[in-house]
GROMACS .gro file of C-alpha atoms in nm:
model
  214
    1MET     CA    1  -8.011   1.528  11.801
    2ARG     CA    2  -8.017   1.188  11.912
    3ARG     CA    3  -8.254   1.069  11.594
    4ALA     CA    4  -8.026   1.285  11.382
    5TYR     CA    5  -7.742   1.065  11.505
    6LEU     CA    6  -7.969   0.723  11.469
    7LEU     CA    7  -8.032   0.791  11.102
    8LEU     CA    8  -7.681   0.874  11.019
    9THR     CA    9  -7.560   0.562  11.186
   10LEU     CA   10  -7.816   0.359  11.022
   11ALA     CA   11  -7.733   0.473  10.669
   12ALA     CA   12  -7.365   0.430  10.734
   13ALA     CA   13  -7.473   0.065  10.838
   14LEU     CA   14  -7.673   0.000  10.555
   15THR     CA   15  -7.399   0.173  10.288
   16ALA     CA   16  -7.127  -0.097  10.509
   17ALA     CA   17  -7.368  -0.373  10.451
   18ARG     CA   18  -7.420  -0.295  10.047
   19ALA     CA   19  -7.027  -0.266  10.019
   20ALA     CA   20  -6.988  -0.612  10.193
   21ALA     CA   21  -7.266  -0.805  10.033
   22PRO     CA   22  -7.127  -1.042   9.781
   23ILE     CA   23  -7.126  -0.978   9.415
   24LYS     CA   24  -7.319  -1.299   9.234
   25THR     CA   25  -7.497  -1.124   8.913
   26ILE     CA   26  -7.328  -0.868   8.680
   27ALA     CA   27  -7.482  -0.679   8.403
   28LEU     CA   28  -7.266  -0.598   8.112
   29SER     CA   29  -7.245  -0.292   7.882
   30PRO     CA   30  -7.163  -0.318   7.525
   31THR     CA   31  -6.797  -0.208   7.499
   32ARG     CA   32  -6.772   0.129   7.379
   33LEU     CA   33  -6.525   0.200   7.079
   34PRO     CA   34  -6.389   0.495   7.005
   35ASP     CA   35  -6.467   0.739   6.734
   36GLY     CA   36  -6.392   0.664   6.338
   37LEU     CA   37  -6.348   0.260   6.389
   38GLU     CA   38  -6.447   0.103   6.047
   39ASN     CA   39  -6.650  -0.170   6.125
   40PRO     CA   40  -6.726  -0.159   6.496
   41GLU     CA   41  -6.969  -0.386   6.564
   42PRO     CA   42  -6.750  -0.704   6.541
   43VAL     CA   43  -6.502  -0.581   6.777
   44GLN     CA   44  -6.788  -0.476   7.002
   45LEU     CA   45  -6.904  -0.828   7.001
   46LEU     CA   46  -6.583  -0.939   7.023
   47PHE     CA   47  -6.497  -0.779   7.386
   48ASP     CA   48  -6.834  -0.831   7.468
   49SER     CA   49  -6.789  -1.223   7.460
   50LEU     CA   50  -6.441  -1.230   7.601
   51LEU     CA   51  -6.572  -1.033   7.916
   52ALA     CA   52  -6.935  -1.239   7.938
   53GLY     CA   53  -6.702  -1.563   7.918
   54GLU     CA   54  -6.429  -1.468   8.168
   55LEU     CA   55  -6.684  -1.343   8.424
   56GLY     CA   56  -6.893  -1.665   8.386
   57ARG     CA   57  -6.624  -1.887   8.445
   58ALA     CA   58  -6.523  -1.670   8.764
   59GLY     CA   59  -6.872  -1.815   8.879
   60LEU     CA   60  -7.081  -1.485   8.817
   61THR     CA   61  -7.431  -1.491   8.658
   62VAL     CA   62  -7.375  -1.254   8.379
   63ILE     CA   63  -7.640  -1.015   8.241
   64PRO     CA   64  -7.588  -1.006   7.860
   65SER     CA   65  -7.439  -0.662   7.696
   66THR     CA   66  -7.776  -0.663   7.484
   67GLU     CA   67  -8.018  -0.595   7.778
   68ALA     CA   68  -7.817  -0.315   7.943
   69GLY     CA   69  -7.745  -0.149   7.583
   70ALA     CA   70  -8.132  -0.172   7.484
   71ILE     CA   71  -8.219   0.010   7.884
   72TRP     CA   72  -7.950   0.252   7.820
   73LYS     CA   73  -8.075   0.349   7.427
   74ARG     CA   74  -8.430   0.366   7.565
   75LEU     CA   75  -8.336   0.615   7.853
   76VAL     CA   76  -8.108   0.836   7.625
   77ASP     CA   77  -8.380   0.843   7.352
   78SER     CA   78  -8.641   0.946   7.654
   79VAL     CA   79  -8.421   1.260   7.758
   80GLN     CA   80  -8.351   1.326   7.423
   81GLY     CA   81  -7.979   1.272   7.448
   82PHE     CA   82  -7.767   1.416   7.718
   83TYR     CA   83  -7.533   1.652   7.499
   84SER     CA   84  -7.656   2.006   7.449
   85ALA     CA   85  -7.705   2.103   7.088
   86ILE     CA   86  -7.569   2.424   7.152
   87THR     CA   87  -7.287   2.357   7.309
   88GLY     CA   88  -7.202   1.994   7.262
   89GLU     CA   89  -7.140   1.947   7.610
   90ARG     CA   90  -7.260   1.632   7.827
   91VAL     CA   91  -7.596   1.783   8.057
   92GLU     CA   92  -7.480   1.619   8.341
   93ALA     CA   93  -7.844   1.579   8.486
   94LYS     CA   94  -7.992   1.433   8.226
   95TYR     CA   95  -7.658   1.199   8.216
   96ARG     CA   96  -7.724   1.097   8.546
   97ALA     CA   97  -8.067   1.048   8.509
   98VAL     CA   98  -7.991   0.789   8.234
   99MET     CA   99  -7.723   0.645   8.442
  100ASP     CA  100  -7.940   0.593   8.785
  101GLY     CA  101  -8.220   0.464   8.553
  102THR     CA  102  -7.998   0.200   8.397
  103ARG     CA  103  -7.880   0.119   8.740
  104HIS     CA  104  -8.230   0.082   8.900
  105GLU     CA  105  -8.357  -0.085   8.602
  106LEU     CA  106  -8.062  -0.365   8.619
  107ALA     CA  107  -8.141  -0.407   8.969
  108GLY     CA  108  -8.449  -0.452   8.928
  109ARG     CA  109  -8.552  -0.651   8.656
  110PHE     CA  110  -8.219  -0.881   8.659
  111HIS     CA  111  -8.109  -0.867   9.025
  112ALA     CA  112  -7.782  -0.720   8.925
  113ASP     CA  113  -7.553  -0.685   9.204
  114ALA     CA  114  -7.279  -0.480   9.009
  115TRP     CA  115  -7.255  -0.308   8.627
  116LEU     CA  116  -6.955  -0.316   8.424
  117ARG     CA  117  -6.903  -0.065   8.177
  118PRO     CA  118  -6.627  -0.148   7.932
  119ARG     CA  119  -6.467   0.068   7.703
  120ILE     CA  120  -6.172   0.099   7.438
  121GLU     CA  121  -5.978   0.397   7.435
  122VAL     CA  122  -5.719   0.585   7.222
  123VAL     CA  123  -5.425   0.689   7.484
  124PRO     CA  124  -5.083   0.844   7.408
  125VAL     CA  125  -4.765   0.618   7.520
  126ASP     CA  126  -4.423   0.722   7.545
  127PHE     CA  127  -4.134   0.485   7.422
  128GLU     CA  128  -3.757   0.446   7.462
  129GLY     CA  129  -3.557   0.151   7.371
  130GLY     CA  130  -3.765   0.101   7.052
  131LYS     CA  131  -4.014  -0.075   7.321
  132ALA     CA  132  -4.381   0.112   7.416
  133ARG     CA  133  -4.510  -0.014   7.758
  134TRP     CA  134  -4.843   0.051   7.886
  135ASP     CA  135  -5.133  -0.026   8.078
  136GLY     CA  136  -4.965  -0.380   8.132
  137ALA     CA  137  -4.893  -0.451   7.760
  138SER     CA  138  -4.581  -0.405   7.548
  139GLU     CA  139  -4.524  -0.373   7.203
  140GLY     CA  140  -4.168  -0.351   6.989
  141MET     CA  141  -4.124   0.001   6.787
  142GLY     CA  142  -3.792  -0.046   6.608
  143SER     CA  143  -3.448  -0.081   6.726
  144GLY     CA  144  -3.377   0.182   6.968
  145SER     CA  145  -3.643   0.412   6.864
  146SER     CA  146  -3.814   0.670   7.110
  147GLY     CA  147  -4.106   0.870   7.101
  148THR     CA  148  -4.479   0.892   7.170
  149VAL     CA  149  -4.735   0.687   6.984
  150PRO     CA  150  -5.118   0.633   6.999
  151ALA     CA  151  -5.232   0.309   7.141
  152LEU     CA  152  -5.547   0.113   7.214
  153SER     CA  153  -5.647   0.004   7.581
  154LEU     CA  154  -5.938  -0.164   7.723
  155VAL     CA  155  -6.053   0.008   8.028
  156VAL     CA  156  -6.333  -0.107   8.272
  157ALA     CA  157  -6.539   0.048   8.516
  158VAL     CA  158  -6.759  -0.161   8.789
  159SER     CA  159  -7.051  -0.027   9.021
  160ASP     CA  160  -7.237  -0.167   9.265
  161SER     CA  161  -7.648  -0.169   9.280
  162SER     CA  162  -7.597   0.168   9.490
  163GLY     CA  163  -7.410   0.344   9.233
  164THR     CA  164  -7.069   0.335   9.412
  165ASP     CA  165  -6.763   0.249   9.191
  166ILE     CA  166  -6.614  -0.066   9.326
  167TYR     CA  167  -6.336  -0.120   9.052
  168SER     CA  168  -6.156   0.040   8.767
  169GLY     CA  169  -5.884  -0.144   8.531
  170ARG     CA  170  -5.726  -0.111   8.208
  171GLY     CA  171  -5.545  -0.325   7.983
  172GLY     CA  172  -5.310  -0.242   7.665
  173ILE     CA  173  -5.440  -0.384   7.375
  174GLN     CA  174  -5.193  -0.223   7.086
  175VAL     CA  175  -5.026   0.039   6.924
  176LEU     CA  176  -5.135   0.223   6.628
  177SER     CA  177  -4.902   0.335   6.444
  178LYS     CA  178  -4.522   0.236   6.418
  179GLY     CA  179  -4.251   0.507   6.271
  180SER     CA  180  -4.463   0.724   6.017
  181LYS     CA  181  -4.702   0.446   5.939
  182SER     CA  182  -5.032   0.388   6.106
  183VAL     CA  183  -5.118   0.025   6.142
  184SER     CA  184  -5.359  -0.109   5.910
  185ARG     CA  185  -5.726  -0.117   5.988
  186ASP     CA  186  -5.745  -0.439   5.864
  187LYS     CA  187  -5.469  -0.580   6.141
  188LEU     CA  188  -5.644  -0.376   6.438
  189PHE     CA  189  -5.798  -0.637   6.722
  190LYS     CA  190  -5.679  -0.948   6.498
  191ASP     CA  191  -5.416  -1.075   6.754
  192SER     CA  192  -5.610  -1.283   6.974
  193LYS     CA  193  -5.337  -1.334   7.221
  194ARG     CA  194  -5.319  -0.945   7.285
  195ASN     CA  195  -5.685  -0.905   7.311
  196LEU     CA  196  -5.687  -1.178   7.560
  197GLN     CA  197  -5.387  -1.028   7.749
  198ALA     CA  198  -5.576  -0.679   7.727
  199LEU     CA  199  -5.885  -0.850   7.905
  200HIS     CA  200  -5.691  -1.018   8.155
  201PHE     CA  201  -5.472  -0.714   8.291
  202ALA     CA  202  -5.836  -0.502   8.277
  203ILE     CA  203  -5.989  -0.740   8.509
  204ASP     CA  204  -5.814  -1.038   8.687
  205SER     CA  205  -5.808  -0.847   8.989
  206LEU     CA  206  -6.145  -0.817   8.965
  207VAL     CA  207  -6.230  -1.170   8.949
  208ALA     CA  208  -5.957  -1.251   9.223
  209ARG     CA  209  -6.157  -1.031   9.474
  210LEU     CA  210  -6.491  -1.213   9.348
  211ARG     CA  211  -6.353  -1.561   9.390
  212ALA     CA  212  -6.204  -1.460   9.702
  213SER     CA  213  -6.570  -1.301   9.868
  214PRO     CA  214  -6.777  -1.560  10.061
   0.00000   0.00000   0.00000
């Protein structure tokens, strides 16, 4: 009984120590994009670069997204993908194996204290009074109009080297349609001010926390 208690106490202490450990090196995954996006590579490179730059300015050593991307792809290939060919559903055991394997390799090879996984999502946004507001962003929709519109948001998730989720953040980028007209695809992600604003909405709280840590 006493041995079990001591083991539980030790495990709790180790977990607390890991949680309290400062984050100095962070691995960045390639930004995951919505299906159907035309010419996705420049968009991925843009947000990867913005994230790496901001994290670097916060004093972190940033493991480039190419490294995590290569590890992830290799491990996905090793389990022959984690979606069932029969049902199309994700096989959780395979997915978890790829997640854990990537995290362990990032920690072992690059001494990553944390792993940041960014993605861009399409989200439904209600608007009224001619203004759409979501995930910190706002955009005019036409005087007095109201309804629901699809929009883009940058979403980030961060876990530590033990796999514990330690942060999540969101930042709205832009709407995908106005009235009955879809926003032209060649105008998506072209507003550098909006892109940078979304980045700050998504990670400023994380950066502030890391700067405040010893």
